[in-house]
Coordinates of C-alpha atoms and ligand atoms in Angstrom, one line a residue:
M233 CA 35.3 -11.6 23.9
R234 CA 34.4 -10.9 20.4
G235 CA 35.4 -14.3 19.4
D236 CA 33.2 -15.8 22.1
S237 CA 30.1 -13.9 21.0
F238 CA 30.8 -14.8 17.4
I239 CA 31.0 -18.5 18.2
S240 CA 27.9 -18.4 20.3
R241 CA 26.1 -16.7 17.5
C242 CA 27.2 -19.5 15.1
L243 CA 26.0 -22.0 17.7
A244 CA 22.7 -20.3 17.9
V245 CA 22.4 -20.5 14.1
L246 CA 23.1 -24.2 14.3
L247 CA 20.5 -24.6 17.0
V248 CA 17.9 -22.9 15.0
F249 CA 18.6 -25.4 12.3
S250 CA 18.2 -28.4 14.5
I251 CA 15.1 -27.3 16.4
A252 CA 13.1 -26.4 13.3
V253 CA 10.3 -28.9 14.1
P254 CA 7.4 -29.5 11.8
P255 CA 4.5 -27.2 12.7
A256 CA 2.2 -28.8 15.2
L257 CA -1.5 -29.3 14.4
Q258 CA -3.5 -26.8 16.5
A259 CA -6.2 -24.3 16.2
R260 CA -4.1 -22.1 14.0
V261 CA -0.8 -23.1 12.5
T262 CA 2.1 -21.1 13.7
P263 CA 4.1 -20.0 10.7
S264 CA 7.5 -21.8 10.7
H265 CA 10.7 -19.8 11.1
G266 CA 14.2 -20.8 10.3
F267 CA 17.7 -19.7 9.7
N268 CA 17.6 -16.6 7.5
M269 CA 20.4 -14.3 6.6
F270 CA 18.1 -11.8 4.9
S271 CA 16.8 -8.8 6.8
A272 CA 13.2 -7.8 6.1
Q273 CA 14.5 -4.9 4.0
E274 CA 16.6 -7.3 1.9
E275 CA 13.7 -9.7 1.6
L276 CA 11.6 -6.9 0.0
Q277 CA 14.5 -5.8 -2.2
A278 CA 15.2 -9.4 -3.4
G279 CA 11.5 -9.8 -4.3
Q280 CA 11.3 -6.4 -6.1
Q281 CA 14.4 -7.0 -8.1
S282 CA 13.2 -10.5 -9.2
A283 CA 9.7 -9.2 -10.0
A284 CA 11.3 -6.6 -12.3
Q285 CA 13.2 -9.4 -14.0
V286 CA 10.0 -11.6 -14.3
A287 CA 8.2 -8.7 -15.9
K288 CA 10.8 -8.5 -18.6
Q289 CA 11.1 -12.2 -19.2
L290 CA 7.5 -13.4 -18.9
P291 CA 4.3 -12.1 -20.6
V292 CA 2.8 -10.6 -17.5
L293 CA -0.7 -9.1 -18.1
P294 CA -1.0 -5.3 -17.3
D295 CA -2.4 -4.3 -13.9
S296 CA -5.4 -2.8 -15.8
D297 CA -6.4 -6.1 -17.3
P298 CA -9.8 -7.3 -15.9
V299 CA -8.3 -10.7 -15.1
T300 CA -5.5 -9.1 -13.1
I301 CA -7.9 -6.8 -11.3
Y302 CA -9.9 -9.8 -10.2
V303 CA -6.9 -11.8 -9.1
Q304 CA -5.6 -8.8 -7.2
R305 CA -8.9 -8.4 -5.4
L306 CA -9.1 -12.1 -4.5
G307 CA -5.4 -12.1 -3.4
Q308 CA -5.9 -9.1 -1.1
Q309 CA -8.9 -10.8 0.6
L310 CA -6.7 -13.8 1.3
A311 CA -3.6 -11.8 2.2
A312 CA -5.7 -9.9 4.8
H313 CA -5.8 -13.3 6.7
A314 CA -2.1 -14.1 6.4
P315 CA -0.4 -14.3 9.8
G316 CA 3.0 -12.9 10.7
E317 CA 4.8 -10.0 9.1
K318 CA 2.5 -7.8 6.9
W319 CA 4.4 -8.0 3.6
P320 CA 3.2 -5.8 0.8
Y321 CA 1.5 -8.5 -1.3
T322 CA 1.0 -7.9 -5.0
F323 CA -0.7 -10.3 -7.4
H324 CA 0.0 -10.7 -11.1
V325 CA -1.2 -12.9 -13.9
V326 CA 1.2 -14.4 -16.4
N327 CA -0.3 -15.1 -19.9
Q328 CA 1.1 -18.6 -19.9
K329 CA -0.7 -21.8 -20.7
E330 CA 0.9 -24.3 -18.3
I331 CA -0.6 -24.5 -14.8
N332 CA 1.7 -22.8 -12.4
A333 CA 2.0 -20.2 -9.7
F334 CA 5.0 -18.8 -7.8
A335 CA 5.7 -16.3 -5.1
L336 CA 8.8 -14.1 -4.7
P337 CA 10.3 -13.0 -1.4
G338 CA 8.4 -10.2 0.4
G339 CA 5.1 -10.4 -1.5
P340 CA 4.9 -10.6 -5.3
V341 CA 2.7 -13.6 -6.3
F342 CA 2.3 -14.7 -9.9
V343 CA -0.5 -16.9 -11.3
N344 CA -0.6 -18.4 -14.8
V345 CA -3.6 -18.0 -17.0
G346 CA -3.6 -21.8 -17.3
T347 CA -4.2 -22.1 -13.6
I348 CA -7.3 -20.0 -13.8
Q349 CA -8.5 -22.0 -16.9
A350 CA -8.0 -25.2 -14.9
A351 CA -9.9 -24.1 -11.7
D352 CA -13.5 -25.2 -11.6
N353 CA -14.5 -22.6 -9.0
E354 CA -13.2 -19.6 -7.1
A355 CA -12.2 -21.7 -4.1
E356 CA -9.8 -23.8 -6.1
L357 CA -8.0 -20.7 -7.5
A358 CA -8.0 -19.2 -4.0
G359 CA -6.4 -22.4 -2.7
V360 CA -3.4 -22.0 -5.1
M361 CA -3.1 -18.4 -4.1
A362 CA -3.4 -19.1 -0.3
H363 CA -0.6 -21.7 -0.7
E364 CA 1.6 -19.1 -2.5
I365 CA 0.9 -16.5 0.2
S366 CA 2.0 -19.1 2.8
H367 CA 5.4 -19.5 1.0
V368 CA 5.8 -15.7 1.4
V369 CA 4.8 -15.7 5.1
Q370 CA 7.3 -18.4 5.9
R371 CA 10.1 -16.8 3.8
H372 CA 10.8 -20.1 2.1
G373 CA 12.8 -18.6 -0.7
T374 CA 15.3 -16.6 1.4
R375 CA 15.5 -19.5 3.9
A376 CA 16.5 -21.9 1.1
A377 CA 19.0 -19.3 -0.2
S378 CA 20.4 -18.8 3.3
K379 CA 20.9 -22.5 3.8
Q380 CA 22.8 -22.7 0.5
M381 CA 25.0 -19.7 1.3
A382 CA 25.8 -21.0 4.7
A383 CA 26.9 -24.3 3.2
Q384 CA 29.2 -22.4 0.8
L385 CA 30.6 -19.7 2.9
P386 CA 33.4 -20.1 5.5
L387 CA 32.1 -19.3 9.0
A388 CA 34.1 -16.1 9.3
I389 CA 32.5 -14.6 6.2
L390 CA 29.1 -16.0 7.2
G391 CA 29.3 -14.1 10.5
G392 CA 29.9 -10.8 8.6
V393 CA 27.1 -11.4 6.1
M394 CA 24.4 -12.2 8.7
G395 CA 21.8 -9.5 8.5
Q396 CA 24.0 -7.2 6.5
G397 CA 24.5 -7.5 2.9
A398 CA 23.1 -11.0 2.3
L399 CA 21.6 -9.9 -1.0
S400 CA 24.8 -8.5 -2.4
Q401 CA 26.7 -11.6 -1.1
M402 CA 24.2 -13.7 -2.9
A403 CA 24.7 -11.8 -6.1
Q404 CA 28.5 -12.1 -5.8
M405 CA 28.0 -15.9 -5.5
G406 CA 26.1 -15.7 -8.8
L407 CA 22.8 -16.7 -7.1
G408 CA 19.4 -15.1 -7.5
F409 CA 15.6 -15.5 -7.3
G410 CA 15.0 -15.1 -11.0
I411 CA 13.0 -17.4 -13.3
G412 CA 14.3 -20.9 -13.0
S413 CA 16.0 -20.1 -9.8
Y414 CA 16.7 -23.1 -7.6
F415 CA 15.3 -21.2 -4.6
L416 CA 11.8 -21.0 -6.2
K417 CA 11.7 -24.8 -6.2
N418 CA 10.3 -25.6 -2.8
S419 CA 11.3 -28.5 -0.7
R420 CA 8.6 -31.0 0.4
T421 CA 8.8 -29.7 4.0
A422 CA 8.2 -26.2 2.6
E423 CA 5.2 -27.6 0.7
S424 CA 3.5 -29.2 3.7
E425 CA 4.1 -26.0 5.6
A426 CA 2.5 -24.0 2.8
D427 CA -0.4 -26.4 2.7
L428 CA -1.1 -26.1 6.4
L429 CA -0.9 -22.4 6.6
G430 CA -2.8 -22.1 3.4
T431 CA -5.6 -24.2 5.0
D432 CA -6.0 -21.6 7.8
I433 CA -5.9 -18.7 5.3
M434 CA -8.6 -20.3 3.2
Y435 CA -10.7 -21.0 6.2
D436 CA -10.3 -17.5 7.7
T437 CA -11.2 -16.0 4.3
G438 CA -14.4 -18.1 4.3
F439 CA -13.4 -20.7 1.7
N440 CA -13.5 -24.5 2.2
P441 CA -9.8 -25.3 2.6
R442 CA -10.5 -28.7 1.1
A443 CA -10.8 -27.0 -2.3
M444 CA -7.0 -26.3 -2.2
A445 CA -6.1 -30.0 -1.7
D446 CA -8.8 -31.0 -4.2
F447 CA -7.3 -28.9 -6.9
F448 CA -3.8 -30.2 -6.3
T449 CA -5.1 -33.8 -6.3
K450 CA -7.0 -33.1 -9.5
L451 CA -3.9 -31.8 -11.2
Q452 CA -2.0 -34.9 -10.1
Q453 CA -4.6 -37.3 -11.3
E454 CA -4.4 -35.7 -14.7
G455 CA -1.0 -37.2 -14.8
G456 CA 0.6 -33.9 -14.2
A457 CA 0.4 -33.4 -18.0
R458 CA -0.7 -29.7 -17.7
G459 CA 1.1 -29.0 -14.5
P460 CA 4.6 -30.5 -14.6
Q461 CA 6.0 -27.1 -13.9
F462 CA 3.8 -26.7 -10.9
F463 CA 4.9 -30.0 -9.4
S464 CA 8.5 -29.2 -10.1
D465 CA 8.2 -25.9 -8.2
H466 CA 5.8 -27.3 -5.6
P467 CA 6.6 -31.1 -5.1
D468 CA 3.9 -33.2 -3.7
P469 CA 4.7 -33.7 0.0
G470 CA 2.5 -36.8 0.1
N471 CA -0.9 -37.2 1.7
R472 CA -1.8 -33.7 0.9
A473 CA -5.5 -34.2 1.2
Q474 CA -5.2 -36.0 4.5
S475 CA -3.0 -33.4 6.2
V476 CA -5.3 -30.6 5.0
A477 CA -8.3 -32.6 6.3
K478 CA -6.5 -33.1 9.7
E479 CA -5.9 -29.4 10.0
V480 CA -9.5 -28.6 9.1
A481 CA -10.7 -30.9 11.8
T482 CA -8.9 -28.7 14.4
L483 CA -10.9 -25.6 13.2
P484 CA -14.4 -24.7 14.4
R485 CA -16.9 -26.4 12.1
K486 CA -18.6 -24.0 9.7
T487 CA -22.0 -24.7 8.1
S488 CA -21.3 -23.0 4.8
Y489 CA -18.3 -21.9 2.8
R490 CA -17.6 -19.5 -0.1
N491 CA -17.2 -21.6 -3.1
D492 CA -17.8 -19.6 -6.2
S493 CA -18.7 -16.0 -7.3
V494 CA -20.1 -14.2 -10.3
E495 CA -16.8 -12.4 -10.7
F496 CA -14.9 -15.7 -11.0
R497 CA -17.4 -17.1 -13.6
D498 CA -16.9 -13.9 -15.6
V499 CA -13.1 -14.1 -15.5
R500 CA -13.2 -17.8 -16.2
Q501 CA -15.3 -17.0 -19.3
R502 CA -12.8 -14.4 -20.3
V503 CA -9.7 -16.6 -19.9
S504 CA -11.4 -19.5 -21.8
G505 CA -11.3 -17.3 -24.9
M506 CA -7.6 -16.5 -24.4
R507 CA -4.7 -18.3 -26.1
P508 CA -1.9 -18.0 -23.6
F509 CA 1.7 -18.6 -24.6
T510 CA 3.3 -22.0 -24.0
A511 CA 6.5 -22.2 -22.0
Q512 CA 8.3 -23.1 -25.2
Q513 CA 7.0 -19.9 -27.0
I514 CA 8.1 -17.8 -24.0
A515 CA 11.6 -19.4 -24.1
E516 CA 11.9 -18.7 -27.8
R517 CA 10.8 -15.1 -27.2
Q518 CA 13.5 -14.7 -24.6
Q519 CA 16.1 -16.2 -27.0
Q520 CA 15.1 -13.6 -29.6
Q521 CA 15.6 -10.8 -27.1
T522 CA 19.0 -12.1 -26.2
S523 CA 20.1 -12.4 -29.8
A524 CA 18.8 -8.9 -30.5
T525 CA 21.0 -7.6 -27.7
N526 CA 24.0 -9.5 -29.2
A527 CA 23.2 -8.1 -32.6
A528 CA 23.1 -4.5 -31.2
L529 CA 26.4 -5.1 -29.5
G530 CA 27.7 -6.4 -32.7
G531 CA 28.6 -9.6 -30.9
A532 CA 30.9 -7.5 -28.8
Q533 CA 29.6 -8.6 -25.4
P534 CA 32.3 -7.2 -23.0
S535 CA 35.2 -9.5 -22.8
A536 CA 36.3 -10.6 -19.4
S537 CA 39.9 -9.7 -20.0
L538 CA 40.8 -6.1 -19.3
R539 CA 43.1 -3.5 -20.8
S540 CA 44.0 -0.2 -19.1
F541 CA 44.1 3.3 -20.4
S542 CA 46.1 6.1 -19.0
H543 CA 44.6 9.5 -19.2
R544 CA 46.2 12.8 -18.0
D545 CA 43.7 12.9 -15.2
F546 CA 43.0 9.2 -14.4
A547 CA 43.6 5.6 -15.2
I548 CA 40.9 3.1 -16.0
S549 CA 40.5 -0.6 -17.0
Y550 CA 38.0 -1.7 -19.7
P551 CA 37.0 -4.9 -21.6
D552 CA 39.7 -5.4 -24.2
N553 CA 37.3 -5.8 -27.0
W554 CA 35.9 -2.3 -26.4
Q555 CA 37.5 0.7 -27.9
V556 CA 38.7 4.1 -26.6
F557 CA 37.4 7.1 -28.5
G558 CA 39.4 10.2 -27.6
D559 CA 43.0 10.6 -26.3
Q560 CA 44.8 11.2 -23.0
N561 CA 43.9 14.9 -22.9
S562 CA 40.3 14.8 -24.1
A563 CA 36.9 13.6 -22.9
L564 CA 36.7 9.8 -23.4
T565 CA 34.2 7.3 -24.7
I566 CA 34.9 3.7 -24.1
A567 CA 32.5 1.5 -26.0
P568 CA 32.1 -1.5 -28.3
Q569 CA 32.6 -0.4 -31.9
S570 CA 28.9 -1.0 -32.6
G571 CA 27.8 0.8 -29.5
V572 CA 28.5 4.2 -31.0
T573 CA 26.1 5.3 -33.7
Q574 CA 26.2 8.7 -35.5
N575 CA 28.2 10.2 -32.7
A576 CA 25.7 9.0 -30.0
V577 CA 26.6 6.4 -27.5
A578 CA 24.0 3.5 -27.2
Y579 CA 26.3 1.2 -25.2
G580 CA 29.4 2.3 -23.3
V581 CA 30.9 4.7 -20.9
M582 CA 31.7 8.4 -21.2
I583 CA 34.2 10.1 -19.0
N584 CA 34.6 13.9 -18.8
T585 CA 35.3 16.7 -16.4
Y586 CA 33.0 19.5 -15.3
Q587 CA 33.9 22.9 -13.9
P588 CA 31.2 24.2 -11.5
E589 CA 30.5 27.9 -11.7
D590 CA 31.3 28.4 -8.1
A591 CA 34.8 27.1 -7.5
N592 CA 33.9 26.4 -3.8
A593 CA 30.7 24.4 -4.6
S594 CA 30.1 21.4 -2.5
L595 CA 30.0 17.9 -4.2
D596 CA 26.2 18.0 -3.9
Q597 CA 25.9 21.5 -5.5
A598 CA 28.4 20.7 -8.2
T599 CA 26.6 17.5 -9.1
H600 CA 23.2 19.2 -9.4
E601 CA 24.8 21.9 -11.6
L602 CA 26.3 19.2 -13.8
L603 CA 22.9 17.4 -14.1
A604 CA 21.3 20.7 -15.1
S605 CA 23.9 21.2 -17.8
L606 CA 23.6 17.7 -19.1
R607 CA 19.8 18.1 -19.3
Q608 CA 20.3 21.2 -21.4
S609 CA 21.7 19.1 -24.2
N610 CA 19.4 16.1 -23.4
P611 CA 16.1 17.6 -22.4
E612 CA 14.4 14.2 -22.0
L613 CA 17.0 13.1 -19.4
R614 CA 15.6 12.7 -15.9
A615 CA 16.8 11.3 -12.6
I616 CA 15.1 8.3 -11.1
G617 CA 15.4 7.7 -7.4
H618 CA 17.7 9.7 -5.1
D619 CA 21.3 10.4 -5.7
E620 CA 23.5 8.4 -3.3
N621 CA 26.8 8.9 -1.8
I622 CA 29.5 6.7 -3.2
R623 CA 33.2 6.3 -2.6
V624 CA 35.5 5.3 -5.5
N625 CA 39.0 4.3 -4.3
G626 CA 38.7 6.7 -1.4
I627 CA 37.3 9.6 -3.3
A628 CA 33.9 10.9 -2.3
G629 CA 31.3 11.0 -5.1
K630 CA 27.6 11.0 -6.0
S631 CA 25.8 8.3 -7.9
V632 CA 22.6 9.1 -9.8
D633 CA 20.4 6.9 -11.9
L634 CA 18.9 8.6 -15.0
V635 CA 16.6 7.6 -17.8
G636 CA 16.6 9.1 -21.3
N637 CA 16.1 8.3 -24.9
S638 CA 18.4 5.8 -26.6
P639 CA 19.8 6.5 -30.1
L640 CA 18.5 3.0 -30.9
R641 CA 15.0 2.5 -32.2
D642 CA 12.6 -0.2 -31.2
Q643 CA 10.7 -2.3 -33.8
N644 CA 8.0 0.4 -34.0
G645 CA 10.6 3.0 -34.9
R646 CA 10.4 4.8 -31.5
A647 CA 13.4 5.7 -29.4
S648 CA 13.8 3.0 -26.8
Q649 CA 14.4 4.0 -23.2
E650 CA 17.9 4.3 -22.0
R651 CA 19.4 4.0 -18.6
D652 CA 22.3 6.3 -17.7
W653 CA 24.2 5.8 -14.5
L654 CA 26.1 8.9 -13.6
V655 CA 28.9 9.0 -11.0
A656 CA 30.5 12.3 -10.2
L657 CA 33.7 12.5 -8.2
M658 CA 35.1 15.7 -6.6
R659 CA 38.7 16.4 -7.5
K660 CA 41.2 18.2 -5.4
D661 CA 40.9 21.4 -7.5
G662 CA 37.1 21.5 -7.0
T663 CA 36.2 20.3 -10.5
L664 CA 34.2 17.1 -11.1
L665 CA 35.3 14.0 -13.0
Y666 CA 32.2 12.2 -14.1
I667 CA 31.5 8.9 -15.6
V668 CA 28.2 8.0 -17.4
S669 CA 27.5 4.4 -18.1
I670 CA 25.0 4.0 -20.9
A671 CA 22.8 1.2 -22.2
P672 CA 19.2 0.7 -23.4
D673 CA 17.1 0.0 -20.4
K674 CA 16.5 -3.6 -21.3
D675 CA 20.2 -4.4 -21.5
F676 CA 21.5 -2.3 -18.6
E677 CA 21.4 -5.0 -16.0
S678 CA 23.4 -7.4 -18.1
L679 CA 26.1 -4.7 -18.6
R680 CA 26.1 -3.4 -15.0
P681 CA 28.8 -5.8 -13.8
T682 CA 31.1 -4.4 -16.5
F683 CA 30.3 -0.8 -15.6
E684 CA 30.9 -1.5 -12.0
Q685 CA 34.2 -3.2 -12.7
M686 CA 35.3 -0.2 -14.8
L687 CA 34.3 2.2 -12.0
K688 CA 36.2 0.2 -9.4
S689 CA 39.3 0.3 -11.5
L690 CA 39.2 4.1 -11.8
R691 CA 42.2 5.9 -10.2
L692 CA 42.3 9.7 -10.2
R693 CA 45.7 11.5 -10.5
Ligands
LIG224 ZN1 4.4 -24.6 -2.9

C-alpha cells in the first residue's frame, strides 16, 4: 500500500509538470503554480539565509537611508496588491551602478542604485519592482531549484525530500540561492509570467502598466550596455510590450494613472549625485575579504582529510592540518596554528567538561548553568535565538548559538564580532561534555561544515 501511494504521488508530481499551462489572459492573471519541494516555511528560510549572504557580499544601503526608505514605501504599496500567499516582502537598495534587480524566495527584493538612476519616472521604477514581486508570488526560484533537484535525485530519495528538508537537501547538493546562483536567473517562461502578473500589480496600484514594458524596452534599445546583468537574470521573453498591452486591454479602462511623484524626483536627485560601485569593484572587494580570511587562517583552510584524536572521555576527527592543543586527560582546543592568538581562540573548537552543582540537574538546567559560568569569564557573550535539542550519535544534547567578541581586531582596531556555537551533551555520570565552535562572525558560515563534521564524528566513552 505504501508503495502504491508513493507511486501515485510521483505520478501526481509528473502531472503537475505537464499541465503547467501558460497563464490565460483574463481580467486578472492567476499566479502560476508548479512543482515545488519547498514548504512555505522553507521558502522563507531560504530567502532569509540568502538575504544575509547578500548583505555581506553586496554594498546594501542601510534601512535608514532616505533612498531605501522611499523604495520600501513604494514596494509596500505594490506588494499590497500582490495576489496569492502574503509573503513578508522587504525592499533593499544595492549601491551598485549596473541596472539590475532581483528577488529572493519568500519576499526580499533588491534594486540597484543604477536602476533608480535609469528610471525616468516613478512608474518605470515601480514596473521593475512589480515584476520582481511577481517572481516572489510565483515562487520562481524554488520552483527552478525543485526541478533541478528532481532531475538529480533518485525517485526514492525525492519522495522523502518532498515537503520535508528540501532546503537541507539542496545544501547537501551544494546548491543555493546566493549571488550568482543559477536559480536567480529566470527562464523566459518565468519572465513572461512575471510581466503579466506585474501588469496587474501595476494597474491595481494605480500605475500605467505600460511603464514597465517601456522601461525594459528602453534598456534593450540602449543595446543592453548598462543592463547586461538585468537581461541575464531576466531574459527577454520576446514581444514584451505586446503581451503587456494585451493584458492591459483585458482590464477596465482608466482615465488617469499615477506616473510620477515629488518623492521620486527627490530620490532621483539624490541618486544622481551618488557614485555607486561597479560590479567589478564589488567583485574585487569580495576577493579582498576572502584573502583576509585566508590570511587570518594562515592559509590553513581546513583540509578535507581527517585525523582522529583519542581522549580519555571521547574520540573526535578533525582536519589534518589543524592542531590539537592539550592531551588525552585535559580540556582540548583543536584549531589551525594561526587560529590561536595569545591564549585566545579566534578560529577552532574547544572541548571541555562541566560539572553542574546539582548532580541530578536536567540537561536543560545543566546547560543554563554552564552558560552562566561561561558568561562569567566572557561577560560580552550572549545567546542568540533559542537553544535547540540535538542528538549526537544517539546522545541527547542542547545546541546554542552565541555571539561574543573575537580576539581579532577589525581595520579600525575594534574587536570584531565572534560567533560561538555551543553543543552540550549529557554524560551518563550527569556531567556535561561541551564543544564550542568558534570563528569571527563573517567567517563562521564558511567553517560551519567543518564544525558539523567534527561534531558528527564525536563518540563519547
Ligand atoms: Zn524577471
